[in-house]
Short mmCIF file of N, CA and C in Angstrom, two decimals:
data_model
loop_
_atom_site.label_atom_id
_atom_site.label_comp_id
_atom_site.label_asym_id
_atom_site.label_seq_id
_atom_site.Cartn_x
_atom_site.Cartn_y
_atom_site.Cartn_z
N MET A 1 -18.86 -53.26 -51.14
CA MET A 1 -19.48 -53.93 -52.28
C MET A 1 -18.77 -55.27 -52.53
N GLU A 2 -19.55 -56.32 -52.67
CA GLU A 2 -19.01 -57.64 -52.89
C GLU A 2 -18.53 -57.79 -54.33
N GLU A 3 -17.39 -58.43 -54.51
CA GLU A 3 -16.83 -58.57 -55.86
C GLU A 3 -17.67 -59.55 -56.69
N LYS A 4 -17.82 -59.22 -57.96
CA LYS A 4 -18.52 -60.12 -58.89
C LYS A 4 -17.47 -60.87 -59.69
N LEU A 5 -17.44 -62.17 -59.53
CA LEU A 5 -16.50 -62.98 -60.29
C LEU A 5 -16.94 -63.06 -61.75
N ASN A 6 -15.96 -63.27 -62.63
CA ASN A 6 -16.22 -63.41 -64.07
C ASN A 6 -16.58 -64.86 -64.38
N VAL A 7 -17.74 -65.03 -64.99
CA VAL A 7 -18.20 -66.36 -65.38
C VAL A 7 -18.35 -66.41 -66.89
N LEU A 8 -17.79 -67.44 -67.50
CA LEU A 8 -17.96 -67.69 -68.93
C LEU A 8 -18.89 -68.88 -69.08
N ILE A 9 -19.98 -68.68 -69.84
CA ILE A 9 -20.96 -69.74 -70.08
C ILE A 9 -20.89 -70.13 -71.56
N VAL A 10 -20.82 -71.44 -71.81
CA VAL A 10 -20.76 -71.92 -73.20
C VAL A 10 -21.81 -73.02 -73.38
N ASP A 11 -22.72 -72.77 -74.30
CA ASP A 11 -23.74 -73.75 -74.66
C ASP A 11 -24.16 -73.46 -76.10
N ASP A 12 -24.18 -74.47 -76.94
CA ASP A 12 -24.52 -74.24 -78.36
C ASP A 12 -26.01 -73.94 -78.57
N GLU A 13 -26.84 -74.16 -77.57
CA GLU A 13 -28.27 -73.88 -77.70
C GLU A 13 -28.58 -72.52 -77.07
N GLU A 14 -29.07 -71.60 -77.91
CA GLU A 14 -29.37 -70.23 -77.47
C GLU A 14 -30.31 -70.19 -76.27
N ASP A 15 -31.35 -71.03 -76.26
CA ASP A 15 -32.32 -71.02 -75.16
C ASP A 15 -31.66 -71.39 -73.83
N ASN A 16 -30.81 -72.41 -73.87
CA ASN A 16 -30.09 -72.82 -72.64
C ASN A 16 -29.16 -71.70 -72.19
N LEU A 17 -28.47 -71.10 -73.14
CA LEU A 17 -27.54 -70.01 -72.83
C LEU A 17 -28.29 -68.85 -72.17
N ALA A 18 -29.45 -68.51 -72.71
CA ALA A 18 -30.25 -67.41 -72.16
C ALA A 18 -30.72 -67.73 -70.75
N LEU A 19 -31.14 -68.97 -70.51
CA LEU A 19 -31.60 -69.36 -69.18
C LEU A 19 -30.44 -69.35 -68.17
N LEU A 20 -29.30 -69.85 -68.58
CA LEU A 20 -28.11 -69.82 -67.72
C LEU A 20 -27.75 -68.37 -67.39
N TYR A 21 -27.79 -67.51 -68.38
CA TYR A 21 -27.47 -66.10 -68.20
C TYR A 21 -28.43 -65.46 -67.20
N ARG A 22 -29.73 -65.66 -67.40
CA ARG A 22 -30.73 -65.07 -66.49
C ARG A 22 -30.57 -65.58 -65.07
N THR A 23 -30.17 -66.83 -64.92
CA THR A 23 -30.00 -67.43 -63.59
C THR A 23 -28.83 -66.82 -62.83
N LEU A 24 -27.77 -66.45 -63.55
CA LEU A 24 -26.52 -66.05 -62.90
C LEU A 24 -26.20 -64.55 -62.96
N ARG A 25 -26.87 -63.80 -63.81
CA ARG A 25 -26.46 -62.42 -64.09
C ARG A 25 -26.48 -61.49 -62.88
N LYS A 26 -27.34 -61.75 -61.92
CA LYS A 26 -27.44 -60.87 -60.76
C LYS A 26 -26.20 -60.95 -59.87
N ASP A 27 -25.66 -62.16 -59.76
CA ASP A 27 -24.55 -62.40 -58.82
C ASP A 27 -23.17 -62.42 -59.45
N PHE A 28 -23.12 -62.50 -60.78
CA PHE A 28 -21.83 -62.66 -61.45
C PHE A 28 -21.73 -61.76 -62.68
N SER A 29 -20.50 -61.48 -63.09
CA SER A 29 -20.25 -60.79 -64.34
C SER A 29 -20.16 -61.87 -65.42
N ILE A 30 -21.09 -61.85 -66.36
CA ILE A 30 -21.25 -62.96 -67.30
C ILE A 30 -20.77 -62.60 -68.70
N ARG A 31 -20.04 -63.55 -69.29
CA ARG A 31 -19.78 -63.55 -70.74
C ARG A 31 -20.32 -64.88 -71.24
N LYS A 32 -20.81 -64.89 -72.47
CA LYS A 32 -21.42 -66.13 -72.96
C LYS A 32 -21.11 -66.33 -74.44
N SER A 33 -21.17 -67.59 -74.82
CA SER A 33 -20.91 -67.93 -76.22
C SER A 33 -21.63 -69.23 -76.57
N THR A 34 -22.05 -69.32 -77.84
CA THR A 34 -22.62 -70.58 -78.34
C THR A 34 -21.54 -71.45 -78.97
N SER A 35 -20.32 -70.94 -79.03
CA SER A 35 -19.22 -71.65 -79.69
C SER A 35 -18.04 -71.84 -78.75
N PRO A 36 -17.62 -73.08 -78.52
CA PRO A 36 -16.44 -73.29 -77.68
C PRO A 36 -15.17 -72.66 -78.29
N ILE A 37 -15.08 -72.64 -79.60
CA ILE A 37 -13.91 -72.05 -80.25
C ILE A 37 -13.87 -70.54 -80.00
N GLU A 38 -15.01 -69.89 -80.14
CA GLU A 38 -15.09 -68.45 -79.84
C GLU A 38 -14.80 -68.21 -78.35
N ALA A 39 -15.31 -69.08 -77.49
CA ALA A 39 -15.10 -68.93 -76.05
C ALA A 39 -13.61 -69.02 -75.70
N LEU A 40 -12.87 -69.89 -76.38
CA LEU A 40 -11.43 -69.98 -76.14
C LEU A 40 -10.74 -68.67 -76.52
N ARG A 41 -11.18 -68.05 -77.61
CA ARG A 41 -10.63 -66.74 -77.99
C ARG A 41 -10.98 -65.69 -76.94
N MET A 42 -12.18 -65.77 -76.39
CA MET A 42 -12.59 -64.83 -75.35
C MET A 42 -11.68 -64.96 -74.13
N LEU A 43 -11.27 -66.18 -73.82
CA LEU A 43 -10.37 -66.40 -72.68
C LEU A 43 -8.99 -65.81 -72.93
N ASP A 44 -8.57 -65.75 -74.20
CA ASP A 44 -7.29 -65.10 -74.52
C ASP A 44 -7.35 -63.62 -74.20
N GLU A 45 -8.52 -63.01 -74.42
CA GLU A 45 -8.71 -61.58 -74.16
C GLU A 45 -8.85 -61.28 -72.68
N MET A 46 -9.59 -62.15 -71.97
CA MET A 46 -9.82 -61.95 -70.55
C MET A 46 -10.12 -63.29 -69.88
N PRO A 47 -9.29 -63.70 -68.92
CA PRO A 47 -9.53 -64.97 -68.24
C PRO A 47 -10.87 -64.97 -67.50
N ALA A 48 -11.39 -66.16 -67.24
CA ALA A 48 -12.63 -66.30 -66.47
C ALA A 48 -12.29 -66.96 -65.14
N ASP A 49 -13.03 -66.57 -64.11
CA ASP A 49 -12.86 -67.18 -62.80
C ASP A 49 -13.58 -68.53 -62.74
N ILE A 50 -14.76 -68.56 -63.36
CA ILE A 50 -15.59 -69.78 -63.40
C ILE A 50 -16.00 -70.00 -64.85
N ILE A 51 -15.90 -71.26 -65.29
CA ILE A 51 -16.30 -71.60 -66.66
C ILE A 51 -17.35 -72.70 -66.57
N LEU A 52 -18.50 -72.45 -67.18
CA LEU A 52 -19.62 -73.37 -67.16
C LEU A 52 -19.89 -73.79 -68.60
N SER A 53 -19.77 -75.08 -68.88
CA SER A 53 -19.91 -75.55 -70.27
C SER A 53 -20.88 -76.70 -70.38
N ASP A 54 -21.66 -76.67 -71.45
CA ASP A 54 -22.49 -77.81 -71.82
C ASP A 54 -21.55 -78.92 -72.31
N HIS A 55 -22.03 -80.16 -72.27
CA HIS A 55 -21.18 -81.25 -72.74
C HIS A 55 -21.31 -81.50 -74.25
N LYS A 56 -22.53 -81.69 -74.72
CA LYS A 56 -22.74 -82.04 -76.13
C LYS A 56 -22.82 -80.77 -76.97
N MET A 57 -21.76 -80.50 -77.73
CA MET A 57 -21.72 -79.35 -78.63
C MET A 57 -21.09 -79.82 -79.94
N PRO A 58 -21.47 -79.20 -81.07
CA PRO A 58 -20.98 -79.68 -82.37
C PRO A 58 -19.48 -79.47 -82.63
N GLU A 59 -18.91 -78.35 -82.21
CA GLU A 59 -17.50 -78.06 -82.53
C GLU A 59 -16.53 -78.92 -81.72
N MET A 60 -16.85 -79.12 -80.47
CA MET A 60 -16.07 -80.00 -79.58
C MET A 60 -16.92 -80.26 -78.35
N ASP A 61 -16.68 -81.38 -77.69
CA ASP A 61 -17.50 -81.64 -76.50
C ASP A 61 -16.98 -80.84 -75.31
N GLY A 62 -17.80 -80.80 -74.27
CA GLY A 62 -17.49 -79.99 -73.10
C GLY A 62 -16.22 -80.41 -72.37
N VAL A 63 -15.94 -81.71 -72.35
CA VAL A 63 -14.72 -82.18 -71.67
C VAL A 63 -13.49 -81.65 -72.40
N GLU A 64 -13.48 -81.77 -73.73
CA GLU A 64 -12.35 -81.27 -74.52
C GLU A 64 -12.21 -79.76 -74.34
N PHE A 65 -13.35 -79.05 -74.39
CA PHE A 65 -13.33 -77.59 -74.21
C PHE A 65 -12.77 -77.23 -72.83
N LEU A 66 -13.25 -77.88 -71.78
CA LEU A 66 -12.80 -77.53 -70.43
C LEU A 66 -11.34 -77.93 -70.21
N LYS A 67 -10.89 -78.98 -70.90
CA LYS A 67 -9.47 -79.35 -70.83
C LYS A 67 -8.61 -78.22 -71.41
N LEU A 68 -9.01 -77.67 -72.55
CA LEU A 68 -8.29 -76.54 -73.14
C LEU A 68 -8.37 -75.31 -72.24
N CYS A 69 -9.52 -75.12 -71.60
CA CYS A 69 -9.68 -74.01 -70.66
C CYS A 69 -8.72 -74.15 -69.48
N SER A 70 -8.52 -75.37 -69.03
CA SER A 70 -7.63 -75.58 -67.87
C SER A 70 -6.19 -75.20 -68.22
N LEU A 71 -5.83 -75.31 -69.51
CA LEU A 71 -4.50 -74.90 -69.94
C LEU A 71 -4.39 -73.37 -70.04
N LYS A 72 -5.47 -72.74 -70.53
CA LYS A 72 -5.48 -71.27 -70.69
C LYS A 72 -5.69 -70.56 -69.36
N CYS A 73 -6.56 -71.10 -68.52
CA CYS A 73 -6.93 -70.48 -67.23
C CYS A 73 -6.84 -71.53 -66.13
N PRO A 74 -5.63 -71.90 -65.74
CA PRO A 74 -5.51 -72.99 -64.76
C PRO A 74 -6.18 -72.70 -63.41
N ARG A 75 -6.35 -71.43 -63.08
CA ARG A 75 -6.98 -71.09 -61.79
C ARG A 75 -8.50 -71.11 -61.84
N SER A 76 -9.07 -71.18 -63.04
CA SER A 76 -10.53 -71.14 -63.16
C SER A 76 -11.15 -72.38 -62.52
N VAL A 77 -12.38 -72.22 -62.08
CA VAL A 77 -13.16 -73.35 -61.58
C VAL A 77 -14.08 -73.74 -62.73
N ARG A 78 -14.03 -75.02 -63.10
CA ARG A 78 -14.73 -75.48 -64.28
C ARG A 78 -15.90 -76.40 -63.91
N LEU A 79 -17.04 -76.15 -64.55
CA LEU A 79 -18.27 -76.92 -64.32
C LEU A 79 -18.78 -77.47 -65.65
N LEU A 80 -19.22 -78.71 -65.65
CA LEU A 80 -19.74 -79.35 -66.86
C LEU A 80 -21.23 -79.61 -66.67
N VAL A 81 -22.04 -79.17 -67.64
CA VAL A 81 -23.48 -79.41 -67.63
C VAL A 81 -23.75 -80.53 -68.62
N THR A 82 -24.42 -81.58 -68.16
CA THR A 82 -24.65 -82.71 -69.03
C THR A 82 -25.98 -83.40 -68.75
N ALA A 83 -26.59 -83.90 -69.81
CA ALA A 83 -27.81 -84.69 -69.68
C ALA A 83 -27.46 -86.17 -69.54
N TYR A 84 -26.19 -86.48 -69.75
CA TYR A 84 -25.75 -87.88 -69.75
C TYR A 84 -25.03 -88.20 -68.45
N SER A 85 -25.34 -89.36 -67.89
CA SER A 85 -24.60 -89.75 -66.70
C SER A 85 -23.67 -90.91 -67.02
N ASP A 86 -23.06 -90.85 -68.17
CA ASP A 86 -22.07 -91.83 -68.58
C ASP A 86 -20.84 -91.67 -67.69
N VAL A 87 -20.51 -92.71 -66.97
CA VAL A 87 -19.39 -92.65 -66.02
C VAL A 87 -18.08 -92.30 -66.70
N SER A 88 -17.85 -92.80 -67.91
CA SER A 88 -16.58 -92.52 -68.59
C SER A 88 -16.45 -91.03 -68.92
N ILE A 89 -17.58 -90.38 -69.27
CA ILE A 89 -17.55 -88.93 -69.53
C ILE A 89 -17.16 -88.19 -68.26
N LEU A 90 -17.77 -88.58 -67.16
CA LEU A 90 -17.48 -87.90 -65.88
C LEU A 90 -16.05 -88.15 -65.43
N ILE A 91 -15.56 -89.35 -65.61
CA ILE A 91 -14.17 -89.65 -65.24
C ILE A 91 -13.21 -88.81 -66.08
N ASP A 92 -13.48 -88.73 -67.39
CA ASP A 92 -12.65 -87.89 -68.26
C ASP A 92 -12.71 -86.43 -67.83
N ALA A 93 -13.90 -85.97 -67.49
CA ALA A 93 -14.07 -84.57 -67.08
C ALA A 93 -13.26 -84.27 -65.82
N ILE A 94 -13.25 -85.21 -64.90
CA ILE A 94 -12.50 -85.02 -63.66
C ILE A 94 -11.00 -85.14 -63.90
N ASN A 95 -10.60 -86.18 -64.61
CA ASN A 95 -9.17 -86.44 -64.81
C ASN A 95 -8.49 -85.49 -65.78
N TYR A 96 -9.14 -85.18 -66.89
CA TYR A 96 -8.49 -84.41 -67.94
C TYR A 96 -8.82 -82.92 -67.92
N ALA A 97 -10.01 -82.58 -67.47
CA ALA A 97 -10.41 -81.17 -67.46
C ALA A 97 -10.41 -80.59 -66.05
N ASN A 98 -10.11 -81.42 -65.06
CA ASN A 98 -10.08 -80.98 -63.67
C ASN A 98 -11.33 -80.20 -63.29
N ILE A 99 -12.50 -80.76 -63.61
CA ILE A 99 -13.72 -80.04 -63.28
C ILE A 99 -13.95 -80.05 -61.77
N TYR A 100 -14.58 -79.00 -61.30
CA TYR A 100 -14.95 -78.87 -59.90
C TYR A 100 -16.19 -79.71 -59.62
N ARG A 101 -17.13 -79.68 -60.60
CA ARG A 101 -18.39 -80.38 -60.40
C ARG A 101 -19.11 -80.50 -61.73
N TYR A 102 -20.01 -81.46 -61.82
CA TYR A 102 -20.86 -81.52 -63.00
C TYR A 102 -22.30 -81.25 -62.56
N VAL A 103 -23.08 -80.70 -63.49
CA VAL A 103 -24.47 -80.35 -63.23
C VAL A 103 -25.32 -81.20 -64.16
N LYS A 104 -26.25 -81.94 -63.60
CA LYS A 104 -27.11 -82.84 -64.38
C LYS A 104 -28.30 -82.07 -64.92
N LYS A 105 -28.56 -82.25 -66.23
CA LYS A 105 -29.76 -81.69 -66.84
C LYS A 105 -30.92 -82.64 -66.59
N PRO A 106 -32.13 -82.16 -66.45
CA PRO A 106 -32.49 -80.75 -66.36
C PRO A 106 -32.17 -80.22 -64.96
N TRP A 107 -31.73 -78.99 -64.89
CA TRP A 107 -31.40 -78.39 -63.60
C TRP A 107 -32.43 -77.32 -63.26
N LEU A 108 -32.54 -77.06 -61.98
CA LEU A 108 -33.44 -76.00 -61.50
C LEU A 108 -32.60 -74.74 -61.29
N PRO A 109 -33.12 -73.56 -61.66
CA PRO A 109 -32.34 -72.33 -61.52
C PRO A 109 -31.75 -72.11 -60.12
N ASP A 110 -32.55 -72.32 -59.07
CA ASP A 110 -32.04 -72.12 -57.70
C ASP A 110 -30.90 -73.08 -57.37
N GLU A 111 -31.05 -74.31 -57.85
CA GLU A 111 -30.03 -75.34 -57.63
C GLU A 111 -28.73 -74.97 -58.35
N LEU A 112 -28.85 -74.56 -59.60
CA LEU A 112 -27.67 -74.17 -60.38
C LEU A 112 -26.98 -72.97 -59.74
N LEU A 113 -27.76 -72.00 -59.31
CA LEU A 113 -27.19 -70.82 -58.67
C LEU A 113 -26.39 -71.21 -57.43
N MET A 114 -26.93 -72.12 -56.62
CA MET A 114 -26.20 -72.57 -55.42
C MET A 114 -24.89 -73.27 -55.80
N ILE A 115 -24.91 -74.07 -56.86
CA ILE A 115 -23.70 -74.77 -57.30
C ILE A 115 -22.64 -73.77 -57.75
N VAL A 116 -23.05 -72.76 -58.53
CA VAL A 116 -22.09 -71.77 -59.02
C VAL A 116 -21.61 -70.88 -57.87
N GLN A 117 -22.47 -70.59 -56.90
CA GLN A 117 -22.03 -69.82 -55.73
C GLN A 117 -21.00 -70.62 -54.92
N ALA A 118 -21.20 -71.93 -54.80
CA ALA A 118 -20.21 -72.78 -54.11
C ALA A 118 -18.90 -72.78 -54.88
N ALA A 119 -18.98 -72.83 -56.21
CA ALA A 119 -17.77 -72.78 -57.04
C ALA A 119 -17.05 -71.45 -56.83
N ALA A 120 -17.81 -70.37 -56.69
CA ALA A 120 -17.23 -69.05 -56.46
C ALA A 120 -16.51 -68.99 -55.11
N GLU A 121 -17.13 -69.55 -54.09
CA GLU A 121 -16.49 -69.60 -52.76
C GLU A 121 -15.20 -70.40 -52.83
N TYR A 122 -15.23 -71.51 -53.55
CA TYR A 122 -14.04 -72.35 -53.72
C TYR A 122 -12.94 -71.57 -54.44
N TYR A 123 -13.31 -70.84 -55.50
CA TYR A 123 -12.35 -70.03 -56.25
C TYR A 123 -11.70 -68.98 -55.34
N ILE A 124 -12.51 -68.28 -54.58
CA ILE A 124 -12.00 -67.23 -53.69
C ILE A 124 -11.08 -67.81 -52.62
N LEU A 125 -11.46 -68.93 -52.03
CA LEU A 125 -10.61 -69.59 -51.03
C LEU A 125 -9.26 -69.99 -51.62
N LYS A 126 -9.29 -70.60 -52.81
CA LYS A 126 -8.04 -70.99 -53.48
C LYS A 126 -7.16 -69.77 -53.75
N ARG A 127 -7.77 -68.71 -54.27
CA ARG A 127 -7.03 -67.48 -54.60
C ARG A 127 -6.44 -66.86 -53.33
N ASP A 128 -7.23 -66.78 -52.28
CA ASP A 128 -6.74 -66.21 -51.03
C ASP A 128 -5.62 -67.04 -50.41
N ASN A 129 -5.73 -68.36 -50.51
CA ASN A 129 -4.67 -69.24 -50.01
C ASN A 129 -3.37 -69.02 -50.78
N GLU A 130 -3.48 -68.88 -52.10
CA GLU A 130 -2.27 -68.64 -52.92
C GLU A 130 -1.61 -67.33 -52.51
N LYS A 131 -2.41 -66.31 -52.24
CA LYS A 131 -1.86 -65.01 -51.80
C LYS A 131 -1.15 -65.16 -50.45
N LEU A 132 -1.74 -65.92 -49.53
CA LEU A 132 -1.13 -66.11 -48.22
C LEU A 132 0.20 -66.86 -48.33
N ILE A 133 0.22 -67.86 -49.21
CA ILE A 133 1.45 -68.65 -49.39
C ILE A 133 2.58 -67.77 -49.94
N GLN A 134 2.23 -66.87 -50.85
CA GLN A 134 3.25 -65.98 -51.42
C GLN A 134 3.70 -64.99 -50.39
#
């Protein structure tokens, strides 16, 4: 049986959260939240292998959230979903939150699934390499 990685999805819009959940639930173990603050508490209880966050949220933006996630779960692979292609946002996401990739809205379910599957392969390769080094 193939292992299901833990994915945390954060989006303040319930409809987007539900669509993300439906897209990924078959292949991954999913936790979800509409609040980045609640999601950070969830990470204290159980780390996530992959974290997928919307960018525009009222409590804090996705870059700030993913930056805090990188401190709590440095091994996690972080993805930012955004409707904006502002270069400064993407540079901040890469430099400060160490994101693996960003996903442009609107996204297609099959496309998103392939991106998250690639992130999962990357996570497993990194984890296996760390084990070999030890």
